[in-house]
PDB file of C-alpha atoms in Angstrom:
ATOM      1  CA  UNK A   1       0.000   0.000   0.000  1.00  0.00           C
ATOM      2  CA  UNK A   2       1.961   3.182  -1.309  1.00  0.00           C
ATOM      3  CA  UNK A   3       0.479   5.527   1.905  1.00  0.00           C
ATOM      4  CA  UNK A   4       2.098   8.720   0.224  1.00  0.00           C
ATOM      5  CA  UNK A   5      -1.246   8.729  -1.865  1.00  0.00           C
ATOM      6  CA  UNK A   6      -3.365   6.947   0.725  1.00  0.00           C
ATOM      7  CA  UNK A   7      -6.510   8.785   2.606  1.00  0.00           C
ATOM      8  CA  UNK A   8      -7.496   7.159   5.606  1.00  0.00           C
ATOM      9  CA  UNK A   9     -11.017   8.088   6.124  1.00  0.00           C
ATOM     10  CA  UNK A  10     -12.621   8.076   9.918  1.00  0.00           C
ATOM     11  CA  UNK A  11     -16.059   6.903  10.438  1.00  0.00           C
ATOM     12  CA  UNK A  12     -17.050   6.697  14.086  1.00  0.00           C
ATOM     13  CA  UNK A  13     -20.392   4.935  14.355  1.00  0.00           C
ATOM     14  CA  UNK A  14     -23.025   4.633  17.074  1.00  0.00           C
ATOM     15  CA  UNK A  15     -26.531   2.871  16.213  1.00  0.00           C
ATOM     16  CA  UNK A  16     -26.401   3.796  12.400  1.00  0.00           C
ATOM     17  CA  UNK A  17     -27.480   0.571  11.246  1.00  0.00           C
ATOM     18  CA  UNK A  18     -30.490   2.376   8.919  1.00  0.00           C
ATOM     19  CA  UNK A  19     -27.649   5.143   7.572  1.00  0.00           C
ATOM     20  CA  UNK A  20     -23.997   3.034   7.760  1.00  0.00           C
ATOM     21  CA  UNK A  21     -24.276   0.751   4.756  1.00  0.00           C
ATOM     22  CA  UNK A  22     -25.536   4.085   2.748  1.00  0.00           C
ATOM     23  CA  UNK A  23     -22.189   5.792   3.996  1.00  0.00           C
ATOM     24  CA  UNK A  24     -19.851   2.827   3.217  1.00  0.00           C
ATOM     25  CA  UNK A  25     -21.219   2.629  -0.004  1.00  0.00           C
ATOM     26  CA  UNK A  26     -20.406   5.991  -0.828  1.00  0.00           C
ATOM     27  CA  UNK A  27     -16.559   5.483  -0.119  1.00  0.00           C
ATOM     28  CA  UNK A  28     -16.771   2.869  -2.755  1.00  0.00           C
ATOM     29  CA  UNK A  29     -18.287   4.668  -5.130  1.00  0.00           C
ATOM     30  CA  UNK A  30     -15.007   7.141  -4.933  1.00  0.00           C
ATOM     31  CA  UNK A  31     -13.092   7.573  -7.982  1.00  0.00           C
ATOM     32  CA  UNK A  32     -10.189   8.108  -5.790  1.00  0.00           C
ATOM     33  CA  UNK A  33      -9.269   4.495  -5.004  1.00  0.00           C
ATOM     34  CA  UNK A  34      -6.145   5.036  -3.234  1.00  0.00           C
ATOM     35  CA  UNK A  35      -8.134   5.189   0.516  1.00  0.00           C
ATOM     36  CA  UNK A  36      -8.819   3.218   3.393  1.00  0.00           C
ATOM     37  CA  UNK A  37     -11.956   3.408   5.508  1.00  0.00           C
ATOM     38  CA  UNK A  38     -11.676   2.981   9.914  1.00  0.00           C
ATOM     39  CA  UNK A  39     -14.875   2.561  11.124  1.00  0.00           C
ATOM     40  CA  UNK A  40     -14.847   2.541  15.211  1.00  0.00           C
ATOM     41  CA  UNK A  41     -18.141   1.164  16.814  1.00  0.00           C
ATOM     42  CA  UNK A  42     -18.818   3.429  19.789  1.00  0.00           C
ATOM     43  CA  UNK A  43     -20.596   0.968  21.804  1.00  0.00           C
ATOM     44  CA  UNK A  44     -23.665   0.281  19.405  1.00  0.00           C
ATOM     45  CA  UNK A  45     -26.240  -1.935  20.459  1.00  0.00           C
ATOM     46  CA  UNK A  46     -28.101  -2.283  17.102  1.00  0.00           C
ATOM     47  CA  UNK A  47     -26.931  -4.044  14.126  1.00  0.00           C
ATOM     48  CA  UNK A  48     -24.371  -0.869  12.939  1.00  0.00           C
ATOM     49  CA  UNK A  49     -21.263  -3.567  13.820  1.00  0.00           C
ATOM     50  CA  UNK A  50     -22.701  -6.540  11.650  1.00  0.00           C
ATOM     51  CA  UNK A  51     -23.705  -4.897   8.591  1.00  0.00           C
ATOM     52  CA  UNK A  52     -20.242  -2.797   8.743  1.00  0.00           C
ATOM     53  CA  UNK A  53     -18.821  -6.467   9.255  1.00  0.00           C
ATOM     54  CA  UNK A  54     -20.266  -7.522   6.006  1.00  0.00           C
ATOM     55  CA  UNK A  55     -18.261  -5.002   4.078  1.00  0.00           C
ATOM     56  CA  UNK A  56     -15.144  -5.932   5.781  1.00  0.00           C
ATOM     57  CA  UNK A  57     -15.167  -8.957   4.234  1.00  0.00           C
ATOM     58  CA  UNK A  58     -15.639  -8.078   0.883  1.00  0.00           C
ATOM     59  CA  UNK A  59     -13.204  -4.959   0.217  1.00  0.00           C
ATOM     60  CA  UNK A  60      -9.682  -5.213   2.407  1.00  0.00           C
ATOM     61  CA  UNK A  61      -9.746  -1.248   2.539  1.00  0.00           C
ATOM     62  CA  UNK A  62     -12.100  -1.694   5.347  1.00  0.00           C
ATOM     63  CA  UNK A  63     -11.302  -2.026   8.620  1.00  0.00           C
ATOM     64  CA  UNK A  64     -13.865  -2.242  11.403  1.00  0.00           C
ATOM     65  CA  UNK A  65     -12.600  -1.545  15.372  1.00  0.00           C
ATOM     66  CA  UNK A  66     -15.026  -1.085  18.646  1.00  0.00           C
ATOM     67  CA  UNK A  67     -14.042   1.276  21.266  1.00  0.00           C
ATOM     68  CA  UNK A  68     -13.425  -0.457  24.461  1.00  0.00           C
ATOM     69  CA  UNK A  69     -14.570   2.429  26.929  1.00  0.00           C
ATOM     70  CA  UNK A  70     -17.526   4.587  24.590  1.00  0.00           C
ATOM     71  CA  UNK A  71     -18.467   7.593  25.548  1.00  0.00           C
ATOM     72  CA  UNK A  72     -20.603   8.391  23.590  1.00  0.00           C
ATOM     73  CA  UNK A  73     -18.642  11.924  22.080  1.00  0.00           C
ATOM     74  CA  UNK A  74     -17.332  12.003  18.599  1.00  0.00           C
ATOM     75  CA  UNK A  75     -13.693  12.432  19.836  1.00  0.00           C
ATOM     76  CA  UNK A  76     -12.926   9.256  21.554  1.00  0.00           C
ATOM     77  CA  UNK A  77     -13.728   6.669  18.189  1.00  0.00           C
ATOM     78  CA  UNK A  78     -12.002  10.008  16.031  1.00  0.00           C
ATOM     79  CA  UNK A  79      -9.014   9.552  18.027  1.00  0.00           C
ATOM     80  CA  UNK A  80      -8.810   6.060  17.684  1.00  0.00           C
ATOM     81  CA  UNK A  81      -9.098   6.141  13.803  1.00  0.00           C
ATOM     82  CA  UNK A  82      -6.196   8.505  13.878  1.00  0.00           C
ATOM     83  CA  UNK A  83      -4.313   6.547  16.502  1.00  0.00           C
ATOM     84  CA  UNK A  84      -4.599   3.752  13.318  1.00  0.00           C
ATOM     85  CA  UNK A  85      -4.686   5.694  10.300  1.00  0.00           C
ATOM     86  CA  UNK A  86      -1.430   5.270   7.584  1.00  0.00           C
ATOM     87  CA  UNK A  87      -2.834   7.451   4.675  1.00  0.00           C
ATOM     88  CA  UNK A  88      -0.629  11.043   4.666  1.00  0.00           C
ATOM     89  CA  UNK A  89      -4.215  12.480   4.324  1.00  0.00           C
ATOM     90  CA  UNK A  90      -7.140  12.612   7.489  1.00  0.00           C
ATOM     91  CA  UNK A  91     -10.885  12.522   6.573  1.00  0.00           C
ATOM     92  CA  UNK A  92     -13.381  11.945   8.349  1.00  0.00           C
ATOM     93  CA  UNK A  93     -17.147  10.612   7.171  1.00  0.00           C
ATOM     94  CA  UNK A  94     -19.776  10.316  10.079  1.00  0.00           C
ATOM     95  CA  UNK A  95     -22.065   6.812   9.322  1.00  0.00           C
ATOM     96  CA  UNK A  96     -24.995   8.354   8.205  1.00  0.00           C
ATOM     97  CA  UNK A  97     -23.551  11.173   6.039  1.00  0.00           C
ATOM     98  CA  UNK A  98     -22.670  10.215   2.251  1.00  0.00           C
ATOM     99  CA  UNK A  99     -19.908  11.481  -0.017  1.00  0.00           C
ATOM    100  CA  UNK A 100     -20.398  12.245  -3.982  1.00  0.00           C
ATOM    101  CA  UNK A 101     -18.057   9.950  -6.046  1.00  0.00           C
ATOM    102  CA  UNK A 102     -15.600  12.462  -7.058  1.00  0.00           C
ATOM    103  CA  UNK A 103     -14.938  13.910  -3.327  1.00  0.00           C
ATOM    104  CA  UNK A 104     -11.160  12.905  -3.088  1.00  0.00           C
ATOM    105  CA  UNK A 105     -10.223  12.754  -6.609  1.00  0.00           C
ATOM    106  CA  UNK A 106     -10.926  17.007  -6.745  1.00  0.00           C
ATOM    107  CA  UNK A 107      -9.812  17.879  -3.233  1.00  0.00           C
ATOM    108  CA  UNK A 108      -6.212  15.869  -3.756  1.00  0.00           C
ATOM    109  CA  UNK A 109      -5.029  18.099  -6.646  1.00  0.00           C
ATOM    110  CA  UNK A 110      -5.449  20.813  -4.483  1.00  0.00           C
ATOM    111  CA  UNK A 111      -3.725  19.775  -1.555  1.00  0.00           C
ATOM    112  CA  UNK A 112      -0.521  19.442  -3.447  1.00  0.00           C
ATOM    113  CA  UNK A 113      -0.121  23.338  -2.944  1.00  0.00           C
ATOM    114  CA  UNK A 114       2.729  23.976  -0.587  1.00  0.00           C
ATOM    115  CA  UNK A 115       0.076  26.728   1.235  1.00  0.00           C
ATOM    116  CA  UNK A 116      -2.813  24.496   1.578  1.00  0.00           C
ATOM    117  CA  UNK A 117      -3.178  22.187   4.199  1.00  0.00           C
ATOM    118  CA  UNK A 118      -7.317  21.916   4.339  1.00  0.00           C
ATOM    119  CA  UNK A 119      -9.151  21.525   1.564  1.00  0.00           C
ATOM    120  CA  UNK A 120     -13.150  21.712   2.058  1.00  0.00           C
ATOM    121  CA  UNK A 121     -16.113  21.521   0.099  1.00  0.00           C
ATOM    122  CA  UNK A 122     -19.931  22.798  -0.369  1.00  0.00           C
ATOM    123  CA  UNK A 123     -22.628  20.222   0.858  1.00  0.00           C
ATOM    124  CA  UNK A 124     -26.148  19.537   0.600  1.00  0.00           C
ATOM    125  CA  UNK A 125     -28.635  18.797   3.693  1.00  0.00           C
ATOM    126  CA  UNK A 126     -31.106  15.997   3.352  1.00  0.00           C
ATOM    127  CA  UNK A 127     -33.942  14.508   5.127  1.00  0.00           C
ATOM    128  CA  UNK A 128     -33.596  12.280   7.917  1.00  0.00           C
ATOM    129  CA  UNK A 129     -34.880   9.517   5.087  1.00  0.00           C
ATOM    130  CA  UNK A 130     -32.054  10.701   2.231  1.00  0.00           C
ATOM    131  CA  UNK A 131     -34.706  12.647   0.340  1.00  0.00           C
ATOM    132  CA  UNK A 132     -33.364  16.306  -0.691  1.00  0.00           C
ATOM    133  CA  UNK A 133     -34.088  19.668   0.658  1.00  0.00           C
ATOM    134  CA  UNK A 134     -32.785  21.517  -2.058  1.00  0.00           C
ATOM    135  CA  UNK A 135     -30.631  23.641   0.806  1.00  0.00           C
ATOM    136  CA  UNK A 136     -26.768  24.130  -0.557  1.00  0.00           C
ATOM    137  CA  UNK A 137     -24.245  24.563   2.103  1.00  0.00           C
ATOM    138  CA  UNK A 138     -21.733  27.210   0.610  1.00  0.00           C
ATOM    139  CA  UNK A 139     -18.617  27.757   2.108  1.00  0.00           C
ATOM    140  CA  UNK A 140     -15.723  30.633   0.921  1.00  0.00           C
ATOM    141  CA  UNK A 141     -12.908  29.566  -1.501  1.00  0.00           C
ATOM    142  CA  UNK A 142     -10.636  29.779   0.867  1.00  0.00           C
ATOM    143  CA  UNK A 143     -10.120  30.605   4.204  1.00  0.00           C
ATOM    144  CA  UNK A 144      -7.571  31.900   6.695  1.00  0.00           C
ATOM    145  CA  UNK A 145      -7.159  31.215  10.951  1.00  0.00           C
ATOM    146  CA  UNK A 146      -8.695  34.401  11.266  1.00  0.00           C
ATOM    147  CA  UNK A 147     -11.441  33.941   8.768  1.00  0.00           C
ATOM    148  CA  UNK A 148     -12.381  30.983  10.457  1.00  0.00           C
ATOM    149  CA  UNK A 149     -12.127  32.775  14.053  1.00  0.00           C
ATOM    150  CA  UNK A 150     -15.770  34.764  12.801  1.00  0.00           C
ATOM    151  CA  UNK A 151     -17.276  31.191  12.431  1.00  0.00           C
ATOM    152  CA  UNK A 152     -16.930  27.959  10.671  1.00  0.00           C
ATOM    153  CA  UNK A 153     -17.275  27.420   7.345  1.00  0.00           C
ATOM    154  CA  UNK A 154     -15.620  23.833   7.124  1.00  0.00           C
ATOM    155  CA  UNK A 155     -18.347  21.405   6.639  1.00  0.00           C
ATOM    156  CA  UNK A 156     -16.702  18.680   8.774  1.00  0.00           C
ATOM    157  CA  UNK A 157     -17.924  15.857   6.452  1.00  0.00           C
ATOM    158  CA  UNK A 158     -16.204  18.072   3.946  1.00  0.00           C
ATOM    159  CA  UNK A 159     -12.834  18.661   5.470  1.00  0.00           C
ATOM    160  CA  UNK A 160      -9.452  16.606   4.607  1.00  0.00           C
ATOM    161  CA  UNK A 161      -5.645  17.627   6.123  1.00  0.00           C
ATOM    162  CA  UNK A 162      -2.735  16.578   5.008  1.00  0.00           C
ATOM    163  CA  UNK A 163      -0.770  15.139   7.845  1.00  0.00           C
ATOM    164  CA  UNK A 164       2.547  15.252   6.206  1.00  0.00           C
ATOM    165  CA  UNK A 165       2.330  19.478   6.566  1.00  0.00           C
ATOM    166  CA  UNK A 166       0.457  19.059  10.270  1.00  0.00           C
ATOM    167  CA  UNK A 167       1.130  16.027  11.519  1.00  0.00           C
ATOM    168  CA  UNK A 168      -1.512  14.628  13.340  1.00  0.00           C
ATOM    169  CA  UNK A 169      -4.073  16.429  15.453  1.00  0.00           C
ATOM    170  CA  UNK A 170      -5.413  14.954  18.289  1.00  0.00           C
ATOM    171  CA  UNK A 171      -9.352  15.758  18.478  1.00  0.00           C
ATOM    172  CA  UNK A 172     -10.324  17.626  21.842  1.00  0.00           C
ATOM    173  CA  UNK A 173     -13.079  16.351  23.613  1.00  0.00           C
ATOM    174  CA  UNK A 174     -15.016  19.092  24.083  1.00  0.00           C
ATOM    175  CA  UNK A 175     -17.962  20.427  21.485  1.00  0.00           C
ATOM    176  CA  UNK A 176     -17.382  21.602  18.239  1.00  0.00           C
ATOM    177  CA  UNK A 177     -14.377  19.699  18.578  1.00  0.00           C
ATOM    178  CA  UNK A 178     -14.076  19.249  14.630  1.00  0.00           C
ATOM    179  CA  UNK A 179     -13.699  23.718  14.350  1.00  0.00           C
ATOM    180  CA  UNK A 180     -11.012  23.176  17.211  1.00  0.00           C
ATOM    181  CA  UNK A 181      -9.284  20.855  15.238  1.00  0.00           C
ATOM    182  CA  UNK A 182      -9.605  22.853  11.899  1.00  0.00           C
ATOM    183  CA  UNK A 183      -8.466  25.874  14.133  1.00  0.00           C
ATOM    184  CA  UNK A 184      -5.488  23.932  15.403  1.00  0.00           C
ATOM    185  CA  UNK A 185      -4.569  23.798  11.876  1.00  0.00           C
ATOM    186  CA  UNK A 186      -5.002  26.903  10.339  1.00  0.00           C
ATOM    187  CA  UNK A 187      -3.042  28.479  13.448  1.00  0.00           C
ATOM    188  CA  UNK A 188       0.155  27.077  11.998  1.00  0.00           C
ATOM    189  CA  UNK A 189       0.156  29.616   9.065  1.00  0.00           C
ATOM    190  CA  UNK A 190      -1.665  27.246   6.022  1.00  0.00           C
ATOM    191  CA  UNK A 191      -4.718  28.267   4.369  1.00  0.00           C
ATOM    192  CA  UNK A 192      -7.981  26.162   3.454  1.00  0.00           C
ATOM    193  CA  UNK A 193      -9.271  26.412   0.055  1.00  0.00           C
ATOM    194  CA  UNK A 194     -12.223  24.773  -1.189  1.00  0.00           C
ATOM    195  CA  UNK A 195     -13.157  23.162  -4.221  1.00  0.00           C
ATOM    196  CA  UNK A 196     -16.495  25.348  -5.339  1.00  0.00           C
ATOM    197  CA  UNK A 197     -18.323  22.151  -5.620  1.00  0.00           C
ATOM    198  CA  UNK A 198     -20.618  20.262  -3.688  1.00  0.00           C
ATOM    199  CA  UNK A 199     -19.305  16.724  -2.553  1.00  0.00           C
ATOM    200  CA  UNK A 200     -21.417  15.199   0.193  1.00  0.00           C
ATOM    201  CA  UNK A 201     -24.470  15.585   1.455  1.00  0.00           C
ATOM    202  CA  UNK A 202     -25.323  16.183   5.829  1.00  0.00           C
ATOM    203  CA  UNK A 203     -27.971  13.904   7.076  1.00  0.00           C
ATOM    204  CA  UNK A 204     -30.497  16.329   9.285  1.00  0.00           C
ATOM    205  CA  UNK A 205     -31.382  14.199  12.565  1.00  0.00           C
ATOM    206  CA  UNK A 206     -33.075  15.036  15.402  1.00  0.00           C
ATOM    207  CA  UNK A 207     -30.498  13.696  17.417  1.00  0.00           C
ATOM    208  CA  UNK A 208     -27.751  15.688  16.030  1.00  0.00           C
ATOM    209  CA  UNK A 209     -25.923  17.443  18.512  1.00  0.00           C
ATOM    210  CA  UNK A 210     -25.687  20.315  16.238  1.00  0.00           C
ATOM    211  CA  UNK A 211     -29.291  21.439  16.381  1.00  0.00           C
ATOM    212  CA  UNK A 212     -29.308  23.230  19.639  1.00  0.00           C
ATOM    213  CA  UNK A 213     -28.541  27.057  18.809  1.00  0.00           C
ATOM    214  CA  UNK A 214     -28.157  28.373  22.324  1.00  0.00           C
ATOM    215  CA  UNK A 215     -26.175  25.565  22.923  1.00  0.00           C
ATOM    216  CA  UNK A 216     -23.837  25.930  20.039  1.00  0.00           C
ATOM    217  CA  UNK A 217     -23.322  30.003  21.388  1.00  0.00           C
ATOM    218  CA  UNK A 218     -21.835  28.763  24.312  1.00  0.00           C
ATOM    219  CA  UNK A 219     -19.491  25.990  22.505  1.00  0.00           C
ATOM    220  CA  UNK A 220     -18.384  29.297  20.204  1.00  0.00           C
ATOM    221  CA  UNK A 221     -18.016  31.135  22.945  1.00  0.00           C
ATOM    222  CA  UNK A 222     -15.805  28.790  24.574  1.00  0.00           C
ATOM    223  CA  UNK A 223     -13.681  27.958  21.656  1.00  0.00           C
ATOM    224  CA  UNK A 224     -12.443  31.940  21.824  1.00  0.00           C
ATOM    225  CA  UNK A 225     -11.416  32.024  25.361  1.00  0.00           C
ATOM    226  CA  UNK A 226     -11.306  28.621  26.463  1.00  0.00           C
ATOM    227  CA  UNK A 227      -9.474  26.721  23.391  1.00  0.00           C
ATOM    228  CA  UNK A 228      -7.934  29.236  21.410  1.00  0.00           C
ATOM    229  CA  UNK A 229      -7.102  31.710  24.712  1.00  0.00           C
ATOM    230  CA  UNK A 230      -8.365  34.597  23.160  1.00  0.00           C
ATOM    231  CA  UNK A 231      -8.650  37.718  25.143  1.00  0.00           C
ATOM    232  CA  UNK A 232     -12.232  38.973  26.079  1.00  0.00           C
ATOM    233  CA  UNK A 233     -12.120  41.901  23.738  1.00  0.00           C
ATOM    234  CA  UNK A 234     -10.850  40.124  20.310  1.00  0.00           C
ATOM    235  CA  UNK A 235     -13.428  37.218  20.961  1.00  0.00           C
ATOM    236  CA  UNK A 236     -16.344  40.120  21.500  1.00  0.00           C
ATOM    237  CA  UNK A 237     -15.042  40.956  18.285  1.00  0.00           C
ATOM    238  CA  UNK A 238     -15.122  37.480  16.759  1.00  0.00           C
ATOM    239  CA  UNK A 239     -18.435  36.325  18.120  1.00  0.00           C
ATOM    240  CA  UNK A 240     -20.499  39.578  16.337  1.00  0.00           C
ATOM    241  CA  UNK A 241     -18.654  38.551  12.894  1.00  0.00           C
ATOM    242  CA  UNK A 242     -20.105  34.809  13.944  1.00  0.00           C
ATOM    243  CA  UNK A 243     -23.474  35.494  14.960  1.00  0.00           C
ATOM    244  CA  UNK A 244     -23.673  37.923  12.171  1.00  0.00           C
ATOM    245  CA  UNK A 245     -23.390  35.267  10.148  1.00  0.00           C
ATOM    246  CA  UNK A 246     -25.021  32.961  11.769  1.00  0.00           C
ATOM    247  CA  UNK A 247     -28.972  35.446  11.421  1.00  0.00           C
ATOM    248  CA  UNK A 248     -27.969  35.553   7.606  1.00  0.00           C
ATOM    249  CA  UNK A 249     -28.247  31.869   7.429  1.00  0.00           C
ATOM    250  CA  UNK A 250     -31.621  32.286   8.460  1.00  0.00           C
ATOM    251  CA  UNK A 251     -32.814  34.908   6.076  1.00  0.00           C
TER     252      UNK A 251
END
């Protein structure tokens, strides 16, 4: 396995047996072929581990682990993956999200720029059933640490590093761990560009984490002073730039 082209993909997965074989399915349909795919079981107690086990036997690329202590937080079976991983580039692919087939062959090319160490694309939102919304997630073609300080635009789903520029981050247990980790990135002087196209589409659950708004102010909020040490003044400053953008969103 030449892992100088290899992407090692992250999938944690807890009780996605109705979405995971979906997700899977779209890694194989990648046009990219140089990849392999971690999936770590976070403790599931439906039939998520079996049906990923089926694929495990049929395409070596897969590789199937269970956490031994879940916790039920994305950063624990993230952290794992990496602990694993032997691709020079980090993805990451929840197990109900899907990917469009030419994800990783257009966000490669692009990571072959000395500057870039992200690259990130648009996404579409979909029904808890895969039906469409018609709602396009748009991000910026490119961004900057201090771009992303006024609020992320780096779809996590989205989002693949090159490890060979970064080494490897370690994903903070905390919420809104994946900005953190994009953050943790940025902060080292690259820049993220994105590809102008849409390559995946974002499952909307009820169960997401994601949907609580006044819950997500305080995680933002947090990420100024708490992660990034930001003084009280500059992250003032951020956080009107992010929930600026944040009431456009729902205009």
């Amino acid at each position: 396995m030449n892992t100088q082209n290899l992407v090692s993909i992250i999938m944690p997965m807890y009780n996605a047996a109705a979405f995971v074989a979906q997700a899977i399915e779209s890694v194989l349909a990648q046009r990219y072929s140089e990849w392999e795919l971690l999936i770590i079981d976070d403790g599931s107690t439906d039939a998520s581990a079996s049906i990923a086990e089926t694929y495990v036997g049929k395409d070596v690329r897969i590789r199937l682990f269970r956490n031994p202590h879940p916790v039920k937080m994305p950063s624990a079976p993230r952290n794992m993956g990496l602990s694993m991983a032997k691709g020079r580039y980090i993805a990451f692919l929840d197990s109900d999200d899907l990917w469009l087939p030419e994800k990783l062959a257009q966000q490669i090319p692009l990571l072959h720029d000395p500057q870039v160490a992200i690259v990130y694309s648009n996404y579409e939102k979909m029904t808890e059933s895969g039906e469409k919304t018609g709602r396009v997630i748009k991000a910026p073609r490119q961004t900057t640490y201090k771009e992303l300080l006024k609020g992320n635009v780096i779809g996590n789903l989205t989002g693949i590093y090159d490890r060979e520029k970064v080494g490897i981050v370690p994903i903070l247990n905390i919420h809104h761990e994946d900005y953190a980790m994009w953050l943790s990135i940025l902060k080292q002087g690259f820049i993220a560009r994105n590809t102008g196209t849409v390559t995946a589409r974002y499952r909307l659950r009820d169960t997401s984490v994601s949907t609580n708004k006044l819950k997500a102010i305080a995680w933002q909020w947090s990420i100024y002073r708490k992660t990034e040490h930001i003084s009280i003044v500059k992250s003032a400053g951020y956080f009107v730039c992010y929930a600026f953008k944040a009431l456009m969103k729902t205009l």
